[in-house]
Coordinates of C-alpha atoms in Angstrom, one line a residue:
Chain A
X1 CA 243.9 4.8 211.3
X2 CA 247.0 6.8 210.2
X3 CA 246.6 5.0 206.9
X4 CA 243.3 6.7 206.3
X5 CA 244.5 10.0 207.5
X6 CA 247.4 9.9 205.0
X7 CA 245.0 9.2 202.2
X8 CA 242.6 11.9 203.3
X9 CA 245.2 14.6 203.8
X10 CA 247.0 13.6 200.7
X11 CA 243.8 13.8 198.6
X12 CA 242.9 17.3 200.0
X13 CA 246.3 18.9 199.7
X14 CA 249.1 16.9 198.1
X15 CA 247.3 15.5 195.1
X16 CA 244.4 18.0 195.1
X17 CA 241.9 16.7 192.5
X18 CA 241.8 19.9 190.5
X19 CA 245.0 21.8 191.2
X20 CA 247.4 18.8 191.0
X21 CA 245.4 16.1 189.2
X22 CA 243.8 18.6 186.8
X23 CA 240.3 17.0 186.9
X24 CA 237.2 19.2 186.6
X25 CA 239.1 22.3 185.6
X26 CA 236.3 23.7 183.4
X27 CA 233.7 23.6 186.3
X28 CA 236.4 24.9 188.7
X29 CA 236.9 28.0 186.6
X30 CA 233.2 28.5 185.6
X31 CA 231.9 28.3 189.2
X32 CA 234.6 30.3 191.0
X33 CA 233.2 33.7 189.9
X34 CA 231.3 34.4 193.1
X35 CA 231.6 32.9 196.6
X36 CA 228.0 31.8 196.5
X37 CA 228.5 29.8 193.3
X38 CA 231.8 28.4 194.6
X39 CA 230.3 27.1 197.8
X40 CA 227.2 25.8 196.0
X41 CA 229.3 23.9 193.5
X42 CA 231.7 22.7 196.2
X43 CA 228.9 21.4 198.3
X44 CA 227.3 19.7 195.3
X45 CA 230.6 18.0 194.4
X46 CA 231.1 16.8 198.0
X47 CA 227.6 15.3 198.2
X48 CA 227.7 13.7 194.8
X49 CA 231.2 12.3 195.0
X50 CA 230.8 10.8 198.5
X51 CA 227.4 9.3 197.8
X52 CA 228.6 7.9 194.4
X53 CA 231.6 6.3 196.0
X54 CA 229.6 4.6 198.7
X55 CA 227.4 3.0 196.0
X56 CA 230.0 2.4 193.3
X57 CA 232.7 0.8 195.5
X58 CA 230.6 -2.3 196.4
X59 CA 229.1 -2.5 192.9
X60 CA 232.6 -2.5 191.4
X61 CA 234.2 -4.8 193.9
X62 CA 231.5 -7.4 194.4
X63 CA 229.5 -7.3 191.2
X64 CA 231.6 -6.3 188.3
X65 CA 235.2 -7.3 189.1
X66 CA 234.5 -11.0 190.1
X67 CA 232.6 -11.5 186.9
X68 CA 235.2 -10.0 184.6
X69 CA 233.0 -7.1 183.7
X70 CA 235.6 -4.4 184.5
X71 CA 235.1 -2.9 181.1
X72 CA 231.6 -1.8 182.2
X73 CA 233.1 0.3 185.0
X74 CA 232.8 3.6 183.2
X75 CA 229.2 3.0 182.2
X76 CA 228.1 1.9 185.7
X77 CA 230.0 4.7 187.4
X78 CA 228.4 7.1 185.1
X79 CA 224.9 5.9 185.8
X80 CA 225.6 6.1 189.6
X81 CA 227.0 9.6 189.3
X82 CA 224.0 10.7 187.2
X83 CA 221.6 9.4 189.8
X84 CA 223.5 11.0 192.7
X85 CA 223.9 14.3 190.7
X86 CA 220.1 14.4 190.2
X87 CA 219.6 13.8 194.0
X88 CA 222.1 16.5 194.9
X89 CA 220.5 18.9 192.6
X90 CA 217.1 18.2 194.2
X91 CA 218.5 18.5 197.7
X92 CA 220.3 21.7 197.1
X93 CA 217.5 23.4 195.1
X94 CA 215.3 23.0 198.1
X95 CA 217.8 24.9 200.1
X96 CA 216.8 27.9 198.1
X97 CA 218.5 30.7 196.3
X98 CA 221.9 30.4 198.0
X99 CA 223.0 28.3 195.1
X100 CA 221.2 29.9 192.3
X101 CA 224.4 31.6 191.1
X102 CA 225.8 28.3 190.0
X103 CA 226.0 28.8 186.3
X104 CA 224.0 26.6 184.0
X105 CA 222.2 23.6 185.0
X106 CA 223.7 22.1 188.1
X107 CA 222.9 18.5 187.0
X108 CA 224.8 18.9 183.7
X109 CA 227.7 20.7 185.5
X110 CA 228.0 17.8 187.9
X111 CA 227.6 15.2 185.2
X112 CA 230.3 16.6 183.0
X113 CA 232.6 17.4 185.9
X114 CA 235.5 15.0 185.4
X115 CA 236.5 15.3 189.1
X116 CA 233.3 13.6 190.2
X117 CA 233.5 10.7 187.8
X118 CA 237.3 10.7 188.0
X119 CA 237.2 9.8 191.8
X120 CA 235.4 6.6 191.0
X121 CA 237.8 5.7 188.2
X122 CA 240.8 6.5 190.3
X123 CA 239.9 4.5 193.4
X124 CA 238.9 1.5 191.2
X125 CA 242.4 1.5 189.6
X126 CA 244.2 1.7 193.0
X127 CA 243.1 -1.4 194.8
X128 CA 241.8 0.5 197.9
X129 CA 239.7 -1.2 200.5
X130 CA 236.3 0.4 201.3
X131 CA 237.6 2.7 204.1
X132 CA 240.5 3.8 201.9
X133 CA 238.3 4.5 199.0
X134 CA 235.9 6.5 201.2
X135 CA 238.8 8.5 202.7
X136 CA 240.1 9.2 199.2
X137 CA 236.6 10.3 198.0
X138 CA 236.0 12.6 201.0
X139 CA 239.5 14.1 200.7
X140 CA 239.2 14.6 196.9
X141 CA 235.8 16.2 197.3
X142 CA 236.8 18.5 200.2
X143 CA 239.9 19.4 198.3
X144 CA 237.8 20.4 195.3
X145 CA 235.6 22.6 197.6
X146 CA 238.7 24.1 199.2
X147 CA 240.4 24.8 195.9
X148 CA 237.3 26.4 194.4
X149 CA 236.7 28.7 197.5
X150 CA 240.4 29.7 197.7
X151 CA 240.5 30.4 194.0
X152 CA 237.3 32.5 194.3
X153 CA 239.1 34.8 196.7
X154 CA 242.0 35.1 194.2
X155 CA 239.6 36.0 191.4
X156 CA 238.0 38.7 193.6
X157 CA 241.4 40.4 193.6
X158 CA 241.8 40.0 189.9
X159 CA 238.5 41.7 189.3
X160 CA 239.7 44.9 190.7
X161 CA 243.2 44.9 189.1
X162 CA 244.2 46.5 185.8
X163 CA 244.7 43.6 183.5
X164 CA 246.1 43.9 179.9
X165 CA 243.3 43.5 177.4
X166 CA 244.7 40.3 175.9
X167 CA 244.8 38.7 179.3
X168 CA 241.4 39.7 180.6
X169 CA 239.0 36.9 181.3
X170 CA 240.2 33.4 180.8
X171 CA 244.0 33.9 180.3
X172 CA 244.6 35.8 183.6
X173 CA 242.3 33.3 185.4
X174 CA 244.5 30.4 184.2
X175 CA 247.7 32.2 185.2
X176 CA 246.2 32.9 188.6
X177 CA 245.3 29.2 188.8
X178 CA 248.9 28.4 188.1
X179 CA 250.0 30.4 191.2
X180 CA 247.3 28.7 193.4
X181 CA 248.3 25.3 192.0
X182 CA 252.0 26.1 192.7
X183 CA 251.2 26.9 196.3
X184 CA 249.5 23.5 196.7
X185 CA 252.6 21.9 195.2
X186 CA 254.3 23.0 198.4
X187 CA 252.4 20.2 200.3
X188 CA 254.1 17.4 198.3
X189 CA 255.8 14.9 200.6
X190 CA 254.1 16.4 203.7
X191 CA 251.3 13.8 204.2
X192 CA 253.4 10.7 204.8
X193 CA 255.6 12.4 207.5
X194 CA 252.7 14.1 209.3
X195 CA 250.9 11.0 210.6
X196 CA 253.8 8.7 211.4
Chain B
X1 CA 233.7 25.8 149.4
X2 CA 235.1 29.2 150.5
X3 CA 232.8 29.0 153.5
X4 CA 234.1 25.6 154.4
X5 CA 237.7 26.9 154.2
X6 CA 236.8 29.8 156.4
X7 CA 235.2 27.5 158.9
X8 CA 238.3 25.3 159.0
X9 CA 240.7 28.2 159.8
X10 CA 238.0 29.6 162.2
X11 CA 237.9 26.3 164.1
X12 CA 241.7 26.3 164.3
X13 CA 242.3 29.9 165.4
X14 CA 239.4 32.3 165.9
X15 CA 237.0 29.8 167.5
X16 CA 239.6 27.3 168.8
X17 CA 237.8 25.1 171.3
X18 CA 240.6 25.2 173.8
X19 CA 242.6 28.3 173.2
X20 CA 239.7 30.6 172.7
X21 CA 236.6 29.0 174.1
X22 CA 238.3 27.3 177.1
X23 CA 236.6 23.9 176.5
X24 CA 238.3 20.6 177.3
X25 CA 240.7 22.2 179.7
X26 CA 241.3 19.0 181.6
X27 CA 243.0 17.0 178.8
X28 CA 244.6 20.2 177.5
X29 CA 246.4 20.7 180.9
X30 CA 246.9 17.1 181.9
X31 CA 248.1 15.4 178.8
X32 CA 250.3 18.1 177.2
X33 CA 253.5 17.4 179.0
X34 CA 254.8 15.7 175.9
X35 CA 253.8 16.0 172.2
X36 CA 253.2 12.3 171.9
X37 CA 250.5 12.2 174.7
X38 CA 248.9 15.3 173.3
X39 CA 248.7 13.8 169.9
X40 CA 247.1 10.6 171.0
X41 CA 244.7 12.4 173.3
X42 CA 243.6 14.6 170.4
X43 CA 243.3 11.8 168.0
X44 CA 241.3 9.5 170.3
X45 CA 239.0 12.4 171.3
X46 CA 238.5 13.1 167.6
X47 CA 237.6 9.5 166.8
X48 CA 235.2 9.3 169.7
X49 CA 233.5 12.6 168.8
X50 CA 233.1 11.8 165.1
X51 CA 231.9 8.2 165.7
X52 CA 229.4 9.3 168.4
X53 CA 228.1 12.1 166.2
X54 CA 227.4 9.7 163.4
X55 CA 225.4 7.5 165.7
X56 CA 223.6 10.4 167.4
X57 CA 222.6 12.0 164.1
X58 CA 221.0 8.6 163.2
X59 CA 219.2 7.9 166.4
X60 CA 218.5 11.5 167.6
X61 CA 214.8 11.3 166.8
X62 CA 214.4 8.3 169.0
X63 CA 215.8 10.1 172.1
X64 CA 213.2 12.0 174.0
X65 CA 214.0 15.7 174.6
X66 CA 214.2 15.3 178.4
X67 CA 216.8 12.6 178.3
X68 CA 218.9 14.2 175.6
X69 CA 222.1 14.9 177.5
X70 CA 222.1 11.6 179.3
X71 CA 221.2 9.7 176.1
X72 CA 224.1 11.3 174.2
X73 CA 226.5 10.6 177.0
X74 CA 225.5 6.9 176.9
X75 CA 226.4 6.8 173.2
X76 CA 229.7 8.6 173.9
X77 CA 230.6 6.3 176.7
X78 CA 230.0 3.3 174.4
X79 CA 232.6 4.7 172.0
X80 CA 235.1 5.6 174.8
X81 CA 234.8 2.0 176.1
X82 CA 235.5 0.7 172.6
X83 CA 238.5 3.0 172.3
X84 CA 239.9 1.9 175.7
X85 CA 239.5 -1.8 174.8
X86 CA 241.1 -1.4 171.4
X87 CA 244.0 0.5 173.0
X88 CA 244.4 -2.0 175.8
X89 CA 244.6 -4.8 173.2
X90 CA 246.8 -3.1 170.6
X91 CA 248.6 -0.2 172.3
X92 CA 248.8 -0.8 176.0
X93 CA 251.6 1.8 176.4
X94 CA 249.3 4.6 175.1
X95 CA 246.5 3.3 177.4
X96 CA 248.8 3.6 180.4
X97 CA 250.1 7.0 179.4
X98 CA 246.6 8.4 179.1
X99 CA 245.5 6.8 182.4
X100 CA 242.4 8.1 184.0
X101 CA 242.0 10.7 181.2
X102 CA 241.1 8.1 178.7
X103 CA 237.7 7.1 180.2
X104 CA 237.1 10.7 181.1
X105 CA 237.0 11.6 177.4
X106 CA 233.3 10.6 177.9
X107 CA 232.6 13.7 180.0
X108 CA 234.8 16.1 178.0
X109 CA 232.5 19.1 177.6
X110 CA 233.8 19.6 174.1
X111 CA 232.6 16.2 173.0
X112 CA 229.1 16.7 174.6
X113 CA 228.8 20.1 173.2
X114 CA 229.8 18.8 169.7
X115 CA 227.2 16.0 170.0
X116 CA 224.6 18.5 171.1
X117 CA 225.3 21.2 168.5
X118 CA 226.5 19.3 165.4
X119 CA 224.5 16.1 165.4
X120 CA 221.2 17.5 166.6
X121 CA 219.5 19.2 163.7
X122 CA 221.6 18.2 160.7
X123 CA 222.2 15.2 158.4
X124 CA 225.0 12.7 158.9
X125 CA 227.3 14.2 156.3
X126 CA 227.1 17.7 157.8
X127 CA 227.6 16.5 161.3
X128 CA 230.7 14.5 160.3
X129 CA 232.2 17.7 158.7
X130 CA 231.4 19.8 161.7
X131 CA 232.7 17.4 164.3
X132 CA 235.9 17.0 162.1
X133 CA 236.4 20.7 162.1
X134 CA 236.0 21.0 165.9
X135 CA 238.4 18.2 166.6
X136 CA 241.0 19.6 164.2
X137 CA 241.0 22.7 166.3
X138 CA 241.3 20.6 169.5
X139 CA 244.1 18.5 168.2
X140 CA 245.9 21.6 167.0
X141 CA 245.6 23.3 170.4
X142 CA 246.9 20.2 172.2
X143 CA 249.9 19.9 169.8
X144 CA 250.8 23.5 170.3
X145 CA 250.5 23.3 174.1
X146 CA 252.4 20.0 174.1
X147 CA 255.2 21.4 171.9
X148 CA 255.7 24.4 174.1
X149 CA 255.6 22.4 177.4
X150 CA 257.9 19.6 176.1
X151 CA 260.4 22.1 174.7
X152 CA 260.6 24.2 177.9
X153 CA 260.1 21.4 180.4
X154 CA 262.3 18.7 178.9
X155 CA 264.2 20.4 176.1
X156 CA 262.9 17.8 173.6
X157 CA 260.3 17.6 170.8
X158 CA 258.6 14.3 170.2
X159 CA 261.5 12.7 172.2
X160 CA 264.3 14.2 170.1
X161 CA 266.7 16.5 171.9
X162 CA 266.4 20.1 170.7
X163 CA 267.9 22.4 173.3
X164 CA 270.3 20.0 174.9
X165 CA 273.5 21.7 176.0
X166 CA 272.2 25.2 175.2
X167 CA 269.3 25.7 177.6
X168 CA 268.7 23.9 180.8
X169 CA 265.1 22.4 180.8
X170 CA 262.8 24.0 183.4
X171 CA 261.0 21.1 184.9
X172 CA 258.2 23.3 186.3
X173 CA 256.6 23.4 182.9
X174 CA 255.9 19.7 183.1
X175 CA 253.9 20.1 186.3
X176 CA 250.3 21.2 186.8
X177 CA 251.2 24.9 187.6
X178 CA 253.3 25.1 184.5
X179 CA 250.3 23.7 182.5
X180 CA 247.9 26.4 183.8
X181 CA 250.5 29.1 183.1
X182 CA 251.4 28.0 179.5
X183 CA 247.7 27.6 178.5
X184 CA 246.9 31.0 180.0
X185 CA 249.7 32.7 178.1
X186 CA 248.9 30.9 174.9
X187 CA 245.3 32.0 175.2
X188 CA 246.4 35.6 175.6
X189 CA 248.7 35.2 172.6
X190 CA 245.9 33.9 170.4
X191 CA 243.7 36.8 171.5
X192 CA 246.4 39.3 170.7
X193 CA 246.9 37.8 167.3
X194 CA 243.2 37.6 166.4
X195 CA 241.8 40.8 167.9
X196 CA 238.3 40.2 166.5
X197 CA 237.5 37.6 169.1
X198 CA 234.5 38.2 171.2
X199 CA 235.4 37.7 174.8
X200 CA 231.9 36.8 176.0
X201 CA 232.0 33.1 175.3
X202 CA 234.7 31.7 177.5
X203 CA 234.1 30.1 180.9
X204 CA 236.1 32.9 182.6
X205 CA 233.3 35.3 181.9
X206 CA 230.3 33.1 182.8

């Protein structure tokens, strides 16, 4: 049990998928403008990532790997993510306008979000069993949601601060992301000791 | 020809995909700890974008409008798979260094945007030129970020000691926070140097 908790906690805080692993940075920045958009994107990433992992783990372990078809991993993972992203978009759009502030087309944002596809690629390269892969996917997805919501709060402060013209917009956003990322770096080494 | 030259410099500085438009941030942050990784990432991304643009500009009429994004991504994934198999066979060290970010070239927003914009309504020749210009800017940005981070973080450039004995390397610049910081500062610097940039187009202002 503690094994799963270490992976889960590690994926949320220590190797946070966006702030430490640097996956899905574009979506992370584009969707953290308002808390509605941040929560909408966070929830969409959680749904898509977990659902995609539940499907792609057995497909990869029992279908592709034993037949030496590992080179098809990317294509198959992509198809699964695309289907799940479409489902997540349908599911969330029926929950009305709360998420209408997610910029652009949610399906395209999920599809090109390297955090979602990256989770599948990462667990397949790490020889996890199903429980570990699921713990990793849940942790990574919740970590993405946490990061995007925390960062949204930081950006709220930036919006009201006097920023030098050259830094306004993207540059100051990235510098702020550096500070948030630095604060997550403080968790390194914590996960293993916590669940002993 | 003048126009082409202007577009080339524009793609490198005024409309640089990474340093101005903020596209492809994941590879620009993750694979710029050394100049070597940055170079290979830029080169492979360029090869994938150019090859897939050639194919897309040939088959674009056969892809229905509704399935455009997914159809383009399938073609791009094909070329990414070819690239990873080639690297695994001939340059396994580069494949290991790029790690998870090699397959993820497939969902690099820059590549998709390039496929969408360049290959869609033009002939093959023009789409090759356009995708080449975009990737030159991408490679340039990665090399600049990689140079700064390797110099500050390790005190070397392409593995050769530069500041050894004079300045103690500051390891933070090799980590994720250092990457965010350096890219942010470089973006501000580019904006300062080219004041004519419109600020509406980056993701920070969506």
